[in-house]
Short mmCIF file of C-alpha atoms and ligand atoms in Angstrom, two decimals:
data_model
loop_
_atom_site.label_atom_id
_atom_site.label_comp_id
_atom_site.label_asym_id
_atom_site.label_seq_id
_atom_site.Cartn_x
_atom_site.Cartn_y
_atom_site.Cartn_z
CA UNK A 12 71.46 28.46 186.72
CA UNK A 13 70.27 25.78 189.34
CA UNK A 14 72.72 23.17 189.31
CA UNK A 15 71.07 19.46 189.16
CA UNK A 16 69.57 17.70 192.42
CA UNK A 17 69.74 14.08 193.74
CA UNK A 18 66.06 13.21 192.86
CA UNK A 19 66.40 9.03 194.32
CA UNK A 20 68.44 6.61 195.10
CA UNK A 21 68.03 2.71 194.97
CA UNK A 22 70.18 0.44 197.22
CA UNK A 23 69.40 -3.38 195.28
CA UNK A 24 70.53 -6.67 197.13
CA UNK A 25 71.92 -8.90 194.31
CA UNK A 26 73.33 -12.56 194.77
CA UNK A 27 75.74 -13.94 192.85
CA UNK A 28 77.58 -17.42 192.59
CA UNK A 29 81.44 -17.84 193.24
CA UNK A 30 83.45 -19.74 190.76
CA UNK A 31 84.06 -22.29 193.62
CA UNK A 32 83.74 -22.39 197.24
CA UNK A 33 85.98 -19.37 198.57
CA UNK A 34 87.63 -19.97 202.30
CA UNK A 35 88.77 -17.52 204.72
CA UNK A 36 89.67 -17.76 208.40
CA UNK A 37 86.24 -16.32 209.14
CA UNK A 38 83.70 -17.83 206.59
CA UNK A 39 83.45 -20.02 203.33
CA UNK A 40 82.06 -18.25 200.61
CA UNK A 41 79.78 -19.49 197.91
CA UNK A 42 78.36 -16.23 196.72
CA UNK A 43 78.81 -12.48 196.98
CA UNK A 44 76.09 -10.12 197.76
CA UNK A 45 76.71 -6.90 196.23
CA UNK A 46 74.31 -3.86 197.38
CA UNK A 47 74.32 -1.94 194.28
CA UNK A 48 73.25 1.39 194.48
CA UNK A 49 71.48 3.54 191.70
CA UNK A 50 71.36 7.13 192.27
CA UNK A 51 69.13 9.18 190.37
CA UNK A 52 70.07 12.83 189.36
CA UNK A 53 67.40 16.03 188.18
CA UNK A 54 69.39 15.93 184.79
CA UNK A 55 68.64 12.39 183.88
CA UNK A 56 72.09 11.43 184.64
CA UNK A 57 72.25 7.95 186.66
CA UNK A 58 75.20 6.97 188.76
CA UNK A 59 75.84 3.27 189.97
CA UNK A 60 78.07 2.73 192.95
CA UNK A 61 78.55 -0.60 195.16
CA UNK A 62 78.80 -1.42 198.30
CA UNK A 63 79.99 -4.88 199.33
CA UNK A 64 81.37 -6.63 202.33
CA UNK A 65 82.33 -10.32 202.87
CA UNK A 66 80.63 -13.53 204.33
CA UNK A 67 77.53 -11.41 206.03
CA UNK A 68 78.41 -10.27 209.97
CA UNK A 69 81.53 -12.42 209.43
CA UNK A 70 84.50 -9.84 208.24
CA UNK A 71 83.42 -6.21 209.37
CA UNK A 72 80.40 -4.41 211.20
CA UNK A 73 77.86 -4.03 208.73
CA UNK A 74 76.27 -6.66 206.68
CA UNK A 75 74.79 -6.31 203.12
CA UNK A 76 71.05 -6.20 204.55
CA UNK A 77 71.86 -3.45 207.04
CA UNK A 78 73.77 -1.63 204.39
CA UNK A 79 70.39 -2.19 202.25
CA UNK A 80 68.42 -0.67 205.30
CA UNK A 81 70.84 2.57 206.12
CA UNK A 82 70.77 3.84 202.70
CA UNK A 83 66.97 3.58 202.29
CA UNK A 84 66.32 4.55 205.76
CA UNK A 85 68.66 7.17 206.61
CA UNK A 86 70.98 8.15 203.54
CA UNK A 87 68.30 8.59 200.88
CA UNK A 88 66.21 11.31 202.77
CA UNK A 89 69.24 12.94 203.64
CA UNK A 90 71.01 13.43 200.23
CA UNK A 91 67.80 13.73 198.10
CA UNK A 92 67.56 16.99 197.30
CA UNK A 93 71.11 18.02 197.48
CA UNK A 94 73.61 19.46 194.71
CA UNK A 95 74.06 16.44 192.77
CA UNK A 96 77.51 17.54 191.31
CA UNK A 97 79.07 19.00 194.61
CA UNK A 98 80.38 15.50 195.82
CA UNK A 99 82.30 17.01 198.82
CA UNK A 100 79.18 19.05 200.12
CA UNK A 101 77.29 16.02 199.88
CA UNK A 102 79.71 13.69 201.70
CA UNK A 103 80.04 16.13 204.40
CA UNK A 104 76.29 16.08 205.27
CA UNK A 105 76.37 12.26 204.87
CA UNK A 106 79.55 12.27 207.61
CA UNK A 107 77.80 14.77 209.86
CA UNK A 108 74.64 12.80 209.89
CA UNK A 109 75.65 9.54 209.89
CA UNK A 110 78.26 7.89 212.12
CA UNK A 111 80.79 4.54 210.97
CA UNK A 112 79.20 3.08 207.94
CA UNK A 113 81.77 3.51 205.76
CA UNK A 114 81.16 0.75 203.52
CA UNK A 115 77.93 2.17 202.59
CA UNK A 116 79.10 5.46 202.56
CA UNK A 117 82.33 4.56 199.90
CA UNK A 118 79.08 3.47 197.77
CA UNK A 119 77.23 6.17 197.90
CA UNK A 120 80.20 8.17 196.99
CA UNK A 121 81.18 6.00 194.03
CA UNK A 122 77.50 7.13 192.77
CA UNK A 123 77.99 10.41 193.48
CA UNK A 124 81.19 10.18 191.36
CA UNK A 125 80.53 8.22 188.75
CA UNK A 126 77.18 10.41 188.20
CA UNK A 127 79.54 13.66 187.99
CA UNK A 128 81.72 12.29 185.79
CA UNK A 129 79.34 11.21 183.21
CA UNK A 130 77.54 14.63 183.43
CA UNK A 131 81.04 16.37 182.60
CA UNK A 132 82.44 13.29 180.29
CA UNK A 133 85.28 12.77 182.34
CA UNK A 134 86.63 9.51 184.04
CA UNK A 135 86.43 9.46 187.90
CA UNK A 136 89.98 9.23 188.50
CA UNK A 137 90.24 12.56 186.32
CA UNK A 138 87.61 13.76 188.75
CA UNK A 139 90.30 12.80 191.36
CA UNK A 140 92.58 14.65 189.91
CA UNK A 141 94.26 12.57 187.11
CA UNK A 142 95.31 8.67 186.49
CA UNK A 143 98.81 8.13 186.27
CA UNK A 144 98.16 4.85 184.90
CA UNK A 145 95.50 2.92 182.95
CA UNK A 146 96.72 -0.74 183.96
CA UNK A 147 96.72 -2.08 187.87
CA UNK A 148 98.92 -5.31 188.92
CA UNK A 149 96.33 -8.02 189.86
CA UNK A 150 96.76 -10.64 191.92
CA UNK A 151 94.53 -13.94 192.44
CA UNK A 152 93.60 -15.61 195.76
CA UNK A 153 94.32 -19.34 195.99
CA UNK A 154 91.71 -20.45 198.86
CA UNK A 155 89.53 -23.76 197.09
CA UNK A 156 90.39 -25.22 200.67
CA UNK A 157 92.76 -27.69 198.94
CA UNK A 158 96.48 -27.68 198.08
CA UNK A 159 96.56 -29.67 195.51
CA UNK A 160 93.37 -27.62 193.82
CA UNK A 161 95.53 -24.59 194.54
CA UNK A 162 98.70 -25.75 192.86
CA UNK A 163 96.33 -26.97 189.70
CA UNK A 164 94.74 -23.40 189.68
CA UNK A 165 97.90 -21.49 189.60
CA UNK A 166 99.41 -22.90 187.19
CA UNK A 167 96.78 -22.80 185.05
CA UNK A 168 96.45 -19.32 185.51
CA UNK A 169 100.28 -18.83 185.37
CA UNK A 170 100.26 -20.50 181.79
CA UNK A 171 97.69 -18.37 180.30
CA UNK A 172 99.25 -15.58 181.88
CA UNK A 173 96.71 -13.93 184.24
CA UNK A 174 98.64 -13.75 187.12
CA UNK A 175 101.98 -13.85 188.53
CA UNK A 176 101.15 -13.64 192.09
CA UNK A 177 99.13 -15.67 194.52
CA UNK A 178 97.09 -14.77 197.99
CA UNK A 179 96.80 -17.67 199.88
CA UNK A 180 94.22 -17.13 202.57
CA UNK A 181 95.04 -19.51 205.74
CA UNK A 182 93.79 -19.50 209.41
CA UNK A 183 91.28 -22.04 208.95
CA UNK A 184 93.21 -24.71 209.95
CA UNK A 185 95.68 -25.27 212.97
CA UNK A 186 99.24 -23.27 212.05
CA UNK A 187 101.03 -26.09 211.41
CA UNK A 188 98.66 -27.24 208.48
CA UNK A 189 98.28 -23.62 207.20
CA UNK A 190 102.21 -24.16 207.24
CA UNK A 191 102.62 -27.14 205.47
CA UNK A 192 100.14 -25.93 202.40
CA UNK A 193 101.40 -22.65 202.22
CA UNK A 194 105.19 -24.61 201.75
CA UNK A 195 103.44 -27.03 199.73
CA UNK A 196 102.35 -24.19 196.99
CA UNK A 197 105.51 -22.05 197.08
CA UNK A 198 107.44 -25.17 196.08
CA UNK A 199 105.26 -25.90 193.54
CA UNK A 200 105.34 -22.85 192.05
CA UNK A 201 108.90 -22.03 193.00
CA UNK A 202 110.26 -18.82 191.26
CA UNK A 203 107.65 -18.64 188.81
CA UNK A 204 105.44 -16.62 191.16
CA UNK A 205 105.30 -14.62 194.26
CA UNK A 206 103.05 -16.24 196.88
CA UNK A 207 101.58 -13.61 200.00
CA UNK A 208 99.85 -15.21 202.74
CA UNK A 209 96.52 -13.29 204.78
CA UNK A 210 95.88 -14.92 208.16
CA UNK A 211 92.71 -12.64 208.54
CA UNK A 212 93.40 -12.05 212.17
CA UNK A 213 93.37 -15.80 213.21
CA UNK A 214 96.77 -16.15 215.58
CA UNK A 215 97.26 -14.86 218.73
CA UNK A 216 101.06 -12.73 218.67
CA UNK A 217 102.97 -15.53 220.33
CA UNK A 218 101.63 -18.25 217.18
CA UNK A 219 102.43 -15.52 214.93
CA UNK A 220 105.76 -15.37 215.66
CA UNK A 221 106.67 -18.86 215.28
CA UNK A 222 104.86 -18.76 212.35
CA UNK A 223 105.67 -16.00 210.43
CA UNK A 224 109.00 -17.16 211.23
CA UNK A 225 108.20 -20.68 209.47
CA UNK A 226 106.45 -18.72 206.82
CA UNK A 227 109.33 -16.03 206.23
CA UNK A 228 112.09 -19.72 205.43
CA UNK A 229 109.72 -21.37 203.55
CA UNK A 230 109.87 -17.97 200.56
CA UNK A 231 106.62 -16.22 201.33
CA UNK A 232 106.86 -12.70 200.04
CA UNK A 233 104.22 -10.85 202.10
CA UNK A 234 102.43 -11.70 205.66
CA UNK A 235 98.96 -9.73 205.72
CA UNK A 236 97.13 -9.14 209.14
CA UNK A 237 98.09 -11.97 211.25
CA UNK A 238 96.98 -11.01 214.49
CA UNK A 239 93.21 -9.78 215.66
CA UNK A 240 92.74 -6.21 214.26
CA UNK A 241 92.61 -4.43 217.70
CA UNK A 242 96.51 -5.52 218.58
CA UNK A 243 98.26 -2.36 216.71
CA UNK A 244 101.02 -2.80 218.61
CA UNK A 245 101.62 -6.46 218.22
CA UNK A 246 101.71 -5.25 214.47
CA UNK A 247 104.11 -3.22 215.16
CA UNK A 248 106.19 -5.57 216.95
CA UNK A 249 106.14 -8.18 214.26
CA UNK A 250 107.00 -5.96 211.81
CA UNK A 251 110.35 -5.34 213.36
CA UNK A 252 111.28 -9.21 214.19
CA UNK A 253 111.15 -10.22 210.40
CA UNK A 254 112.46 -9.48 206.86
CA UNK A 255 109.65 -10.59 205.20
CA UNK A 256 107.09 -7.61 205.08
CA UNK A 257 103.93 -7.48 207.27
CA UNK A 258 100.55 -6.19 205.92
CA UNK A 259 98.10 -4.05 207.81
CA UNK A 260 94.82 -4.90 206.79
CA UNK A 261 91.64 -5.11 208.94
CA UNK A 262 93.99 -3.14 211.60
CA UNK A 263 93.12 0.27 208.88
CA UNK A 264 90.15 1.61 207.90
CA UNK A 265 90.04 5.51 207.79
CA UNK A 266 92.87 7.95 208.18
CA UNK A 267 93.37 8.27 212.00
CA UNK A 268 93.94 4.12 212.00
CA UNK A 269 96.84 5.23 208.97
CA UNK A 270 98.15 7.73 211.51
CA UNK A 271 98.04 5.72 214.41
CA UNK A 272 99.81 2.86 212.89
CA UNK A 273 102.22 4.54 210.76
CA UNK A 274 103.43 6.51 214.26
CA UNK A 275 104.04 2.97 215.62
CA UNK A 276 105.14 1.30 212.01
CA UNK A 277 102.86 -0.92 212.81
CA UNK A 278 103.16 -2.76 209.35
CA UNK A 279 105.87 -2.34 205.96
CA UNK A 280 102.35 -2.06 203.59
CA UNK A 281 99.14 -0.83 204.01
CA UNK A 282 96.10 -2.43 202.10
CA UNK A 283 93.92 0.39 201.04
CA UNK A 284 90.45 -0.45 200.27
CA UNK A 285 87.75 1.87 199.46
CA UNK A 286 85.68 0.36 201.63
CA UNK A 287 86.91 0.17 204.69
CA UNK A 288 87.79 3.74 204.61
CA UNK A 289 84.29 5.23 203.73
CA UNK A 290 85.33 6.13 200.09
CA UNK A 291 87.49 6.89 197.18
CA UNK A 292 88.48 10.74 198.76
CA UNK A 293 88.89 8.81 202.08
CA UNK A 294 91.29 5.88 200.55
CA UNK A 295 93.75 8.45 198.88
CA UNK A 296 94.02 10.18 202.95
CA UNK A 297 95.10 6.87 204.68
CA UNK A 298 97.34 6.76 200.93
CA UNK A 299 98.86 9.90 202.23
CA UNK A 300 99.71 8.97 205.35
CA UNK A 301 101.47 6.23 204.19
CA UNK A 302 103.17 7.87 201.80
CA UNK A 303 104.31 10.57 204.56
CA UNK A 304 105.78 7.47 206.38
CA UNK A 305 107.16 5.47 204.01
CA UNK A 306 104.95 2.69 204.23
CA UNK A 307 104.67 0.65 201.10
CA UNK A 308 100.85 0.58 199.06
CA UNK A 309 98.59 -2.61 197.99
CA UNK A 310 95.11 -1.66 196.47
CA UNK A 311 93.18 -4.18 198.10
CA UNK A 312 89.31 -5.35 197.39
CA UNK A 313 86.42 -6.82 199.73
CA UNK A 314 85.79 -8.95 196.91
CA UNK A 315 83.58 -6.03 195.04
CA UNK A 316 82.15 -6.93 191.71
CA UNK A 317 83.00 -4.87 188.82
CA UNK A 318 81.55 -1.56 190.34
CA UNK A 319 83.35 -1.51 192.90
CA UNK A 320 86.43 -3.12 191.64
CA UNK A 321 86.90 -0.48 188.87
CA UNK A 322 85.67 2.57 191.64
CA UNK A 323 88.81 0.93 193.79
CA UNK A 324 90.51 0.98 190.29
CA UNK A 325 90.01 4.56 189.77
CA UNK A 326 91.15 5.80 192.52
CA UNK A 327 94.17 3.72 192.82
CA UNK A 328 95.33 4.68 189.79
CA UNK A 329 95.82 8.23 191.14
CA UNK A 330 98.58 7.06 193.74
CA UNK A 331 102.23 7.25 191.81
CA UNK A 332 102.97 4.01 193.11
CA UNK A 333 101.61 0.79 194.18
CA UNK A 334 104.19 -1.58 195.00
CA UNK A 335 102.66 -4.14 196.21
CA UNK A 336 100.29 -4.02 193.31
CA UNK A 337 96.31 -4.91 193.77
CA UNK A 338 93.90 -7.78 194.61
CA UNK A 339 91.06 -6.23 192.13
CA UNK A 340 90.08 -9.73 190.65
CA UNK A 341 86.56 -9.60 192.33
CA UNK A 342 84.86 -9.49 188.82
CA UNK A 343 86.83 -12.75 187.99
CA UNK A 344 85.50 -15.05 191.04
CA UNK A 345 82.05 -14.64 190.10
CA UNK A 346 80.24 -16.28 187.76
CA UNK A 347 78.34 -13.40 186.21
CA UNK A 348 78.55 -9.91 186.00
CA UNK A 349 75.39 -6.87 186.09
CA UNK A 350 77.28 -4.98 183.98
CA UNK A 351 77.29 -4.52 180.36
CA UNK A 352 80.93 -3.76 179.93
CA UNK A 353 83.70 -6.84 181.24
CA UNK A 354 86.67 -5.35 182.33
CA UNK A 355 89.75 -6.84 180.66
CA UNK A 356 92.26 -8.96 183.28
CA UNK A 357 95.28 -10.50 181.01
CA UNK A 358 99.26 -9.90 181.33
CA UNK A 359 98.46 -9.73 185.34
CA UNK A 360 96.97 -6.70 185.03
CA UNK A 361 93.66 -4.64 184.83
CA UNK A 362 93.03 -2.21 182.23
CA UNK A 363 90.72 0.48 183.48
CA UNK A 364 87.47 1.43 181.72
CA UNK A 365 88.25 4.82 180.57
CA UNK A 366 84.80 6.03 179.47
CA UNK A 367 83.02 8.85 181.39
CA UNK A 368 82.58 8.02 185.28
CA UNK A 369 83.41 4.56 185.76
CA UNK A 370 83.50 3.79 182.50
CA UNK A 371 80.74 0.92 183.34
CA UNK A 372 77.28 0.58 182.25
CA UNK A 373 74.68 -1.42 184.35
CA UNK A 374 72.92 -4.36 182.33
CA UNK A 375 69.58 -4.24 183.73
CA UNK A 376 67.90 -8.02 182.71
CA UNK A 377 71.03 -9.25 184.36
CA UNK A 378 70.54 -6.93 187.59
CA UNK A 379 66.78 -8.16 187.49
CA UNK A 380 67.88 -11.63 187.57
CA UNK A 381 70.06 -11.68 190.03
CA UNK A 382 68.32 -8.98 192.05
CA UNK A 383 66.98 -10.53 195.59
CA UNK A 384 63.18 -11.07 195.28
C1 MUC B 411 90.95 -9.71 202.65
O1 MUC B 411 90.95 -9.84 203.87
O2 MUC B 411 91.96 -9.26 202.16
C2 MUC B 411 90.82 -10.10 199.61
C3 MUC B 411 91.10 -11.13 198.77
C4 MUC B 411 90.41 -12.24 199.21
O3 MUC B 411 90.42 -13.37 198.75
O4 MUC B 411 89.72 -11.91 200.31
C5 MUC B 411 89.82 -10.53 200.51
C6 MUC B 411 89.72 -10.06 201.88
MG1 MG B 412 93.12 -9.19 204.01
#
């Protein structure tokens, strides 16, 4: 028996509003572009997957338009055709074919996936293997651009019980302000929450280490990616000045970053996201590595939607632990959704959709509307 074929795949540009205005060191955002992607199979099986960066040219190499472009230009024509349910095979060809990318390519792969998995009823984490858990830790990100917005948002959130801990994303401003609202929110909040900080790459070493310093009296529980990306050792360095743990982030993408850092320590956590590594396979390597080394797991997001939150999701909840916990509120700062079935955030936690594939199913007058004409 022939086994089915990819028959087409659809990469759609689709625009949607932030709650409120979003700041990072590199961009203010007021809307996410997702590139969904719809992958059609010879058995009449669909899967979706998402690909999805942040703030355009601004945070990594390749923009939702160029993402757009690749698939329909070059990864289309390579996997139509192919075994739709040998995932591996068709990854391979993708990889061999097709160099960096990865963003793109962790989409595809979520298709590819979440296809499979509704063809054989299972979820994709099962096709990963298994789920040790059906609940993630979730975070939120306090960046409105104001403290005293911030403080109001957390503790409305902390009253209705959504979250527990808060990302503060700084950098913007000049250290010392950073400082002074980061201080300004952990006293607010005192015990009643953990507060992390992500610098996004904005210091230079020697600022870091007077402020990290500042950061680590003030209570902060976790520093992520203070210096520019490139400066591996620098991470590593830092890392062994303070208590307070340091957080690789836009220093790790694929595996041989995760081996090259964790040689150094260059970081106490890694933040895994599907994303930056090229996929859901690729994510559970750099995992590995870290395991291997002892370095400490946070299941991290480039502020997906719910595709690619709950393909993150899936995968994540493969790994036996997670200490650090996850970032997967994507879903939550938009204010819509394209698919059919919400995902559930309360008790600061996730719960994973637990049908076959994903679990998700696309709602297409809402993908239509928001779809880029
Ligand atoms: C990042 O660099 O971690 C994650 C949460 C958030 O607000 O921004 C992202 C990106
Ligand atoms: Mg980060």
């Amino acid at each position: 028996m022939n086994n089915p074929i990819i028959e087409k795949i659809e990469a759609i540009l689709v625009d949607l509003p932030t709650i409120r205005p979003h700041h990072l060191s590199m961009t203010v955002m007021k809307k996410q572009t997702m590139v969904i992607i719809r992958l059609f199979c010879s058995d009449g099986i669909e899967g979706i997957g998402e690909a999805t960066t942040i703030g355009g040219l601004s945070y990594g190499e390749e923009s939702p338009e160029s993402m757009k472009l690749n698939i329909d230009t070059y990864f289309a024509p390579l996997l139509v055709g192919q075994d739709a349910t040998n995932i591996h095979k068709a990854m391979f060809w993708i990889e061999k074919n097709i160099k960096g990318n990865r963003i793109a390519k962790s989409g595809i792969e979520t298709a590819l996936l979440d296809a499979h998995g509704k063809r054989l009823g299972v979820s994709v984490a099962t096709l990963l293997g298994g789920a040790i858990t059906e609940t993630l830790p979730v975070l939120w990100t306090l960046a409105s651009g104001n403290t005293q917005q911030d403080i109001e948002e957390a503790e409305y959130l902390l009253a209705i019980g959504r979250h527990t801990t808060f990302k503060l994303k700084i950098g913007w401003q000049a250290p010392e302000i950073s400082i002074a609202h980061v201080a300004a929110i952990k006293k607010a909040l005192g015990d009643r929450a953990k507060v992390t900080v992500d610098v996004n790459q904005a210091w230079d070493e020697s600022t870091a280490k007077i402020s990290i310093a500042k950061l680590q009296e003030a209570g902060i529980d976790l520093i992520e990616q203070p210096i520019v990306k490139e400066n591996f050792e620098g991470l590593a360095r830092l890392t062994k000045m303070f208590t307070v743990p340091i957080m690789a982030d836009e220093a790790l993408n694929d595996s041989t970053d995760a081996y090259k850092l964790a040689k150094i320590r260059g970081g106490d956590v890694f933040a895994l996201k599907i994303g930056k590594s090229g996929g859901l396979h690729n994510v559970l390597k750099v995992a590995a590595i870290a395991e291997a080394a002892d370095i400490s797991l946070y299941g991290g997001t480039l502020l997906e939607g719910t595709i690619g939150s709950v393909a993150s999701a899936h995968a994540f909840s493969t790994l036996k632990t997670m200490s650090w916990g996850t970032e997967l509120f994507g879903p939550l700062l938009l204010t819509d959704d394209i698919v059919k079935t919400k995902v559930t955030f309360s008790n600061a936690s996730m719960k994973i959709p637990q049908g076959p594939g994903l679990g998700l199913e696309l709602d297409l007058e809402k993908l239509n509307q928001y779809k880029r004409k």
